[in-house]
DNA sequence: GTAACTGTACGAATTATTATTACAGTACTC
DNA sequence: GAGTACTGTAATAATAATTCGTACAGTTAC
């Protein structure tokens, strides 16, 4: 799994943090610590899935288009990183006579697919708002909000 | 996550497939489709955790030292790949004034740690024997066993 | 028309993963 | 005890995945 899921969650939490405001890819990129092109790529997917609205041109950018209390990290994961829990490298060789070697690939595939379902079942419990509350709570001592 | 967990599961299933026999790192490597040194590194960890016994010298190699019906993939995962579910790249910057940027790192860390618990909870349901049965079942048509 | 933005693609840089090689240590066999 | 076949481990090379940077066409506001 690469970090696009993490970036998507971060970006959506940030947009939920500043509702009513458009945020440019440059602003989000600074907050996330990456480059604007990467943010635009990810936000483009999130737009196609209805999580954000975008506006091109002057004063444009991104704004949340969903209820942060409704959208769970599971939906975000499925939009961005579905199927990437399993490592790329594959064990065994389908051409081998030995059953263990020949079929291990398929068996591990099946195991990782089901494991991903358990993984996302956990993510169902967490909403964008949950994440936002957690980050806000993290620095409560020196916060005035 | 790299593929060491997959290789460990494959190797243990193979050893369970040929009980009473010592298997050399070369034999296992061929079955898994990787090189002997990598197998030796992983088997060395499995030995330290009591899953296999090793024997150096002529006629040596690896042999299962546990009940394949008892050992679950969760134990194997914890031995080999614990903490590697989370991607390496980190979002945000602890030095930032913005709470979202400053605390996102810790929040995502927490989420991935808990997600890994759900992931391993699924793996608890699968034993080495489960995997072995699955690979054997995979080619039932042309199998005589 | 110009400035500020998104959408998208491509190649470079970086990092992670895997493969290769080497060699010391151990145990068996002659 | 010399030779052979193993494991244990480390270091380095090769490969692949990920991330970054740049570029530019398209869009919108002024």
mmCIF file of C-alpha atoms (C1' of nucleotides) in Angstrom, chain A residues 2-3 34-35 37-38 40 56-58 88, chain D residues 17-23 26-29:
data_model
loop_
_atom_site.group_PDB
_atom_site.id
_atom_site.type_symbol
_atom_site.label_atom_id
_atom_site.label_comp_id
_atom_site.label_asym_id
_atom_site.label_seq_id
_atom_site.Cartn_x
_atom_site.Cartn_y
_atom_site.Cartn_z
ATOM 1 C CA UNK A 2 1.331 3.437 -0.860
ATOM 2 C CA UNK A 3 0.434 6.601 1.054
ATOM 3 C CA UNK A 34 3.980 16.768 -0.383
ATOM 4 C CA UNK A 35 3.708 18.451 -3.780
ATOM 5 C CA UNK A 37 0.493 17.709 -8.332
ATOM 6 C CA UNK A 38 0.149 14.704 -6.059
ATOM 7 C CA UNK A 40 -4.460 17.273 -7.383
ATOM 8 C CA UNK A 56 -10.915 25.700 -11.540
ATOM 9 C CA UNK A 57 -9.677 29.201 -12.242
ATOM 10 C CA UNK A 58 -8.951 32.135 -9.939
ATOM 11 C CA UNK A 88 3.340 -7.073 -4.890
ATOM 12 C "C1'" DA D 17 7.815 0.862 -6.182
ATOM 13 C "C1'" DT D 18 7.020 5.271 -4.591
ATOM 14 C "C1'" DT D 19 7.417 10.032 -4.502
ATOM 15 C "C1'" DC D 20 8.792 14.463 -6.553
ATOM 16 C "C1'" DG D 21 9.249 18.003 -9.976
ATOM 17 C "C1'" DT D 22 8.088 20.076 -14.090
ATOM 18 C "C1'" DA D 23 5.309 21.067 -17.833
ATOM 19 C "C1'" DG D 26 -7.986 23.669 -20.020
ATOM 20 C "C1'" DT D 27 -10.989 26.733 -17.013
ATOM 21 C "C1'" DT D 28 -12.636 30.775 -14.636
ATOM 22 C "C1'" DA D 29 -12.500 35.424 -12.727
#
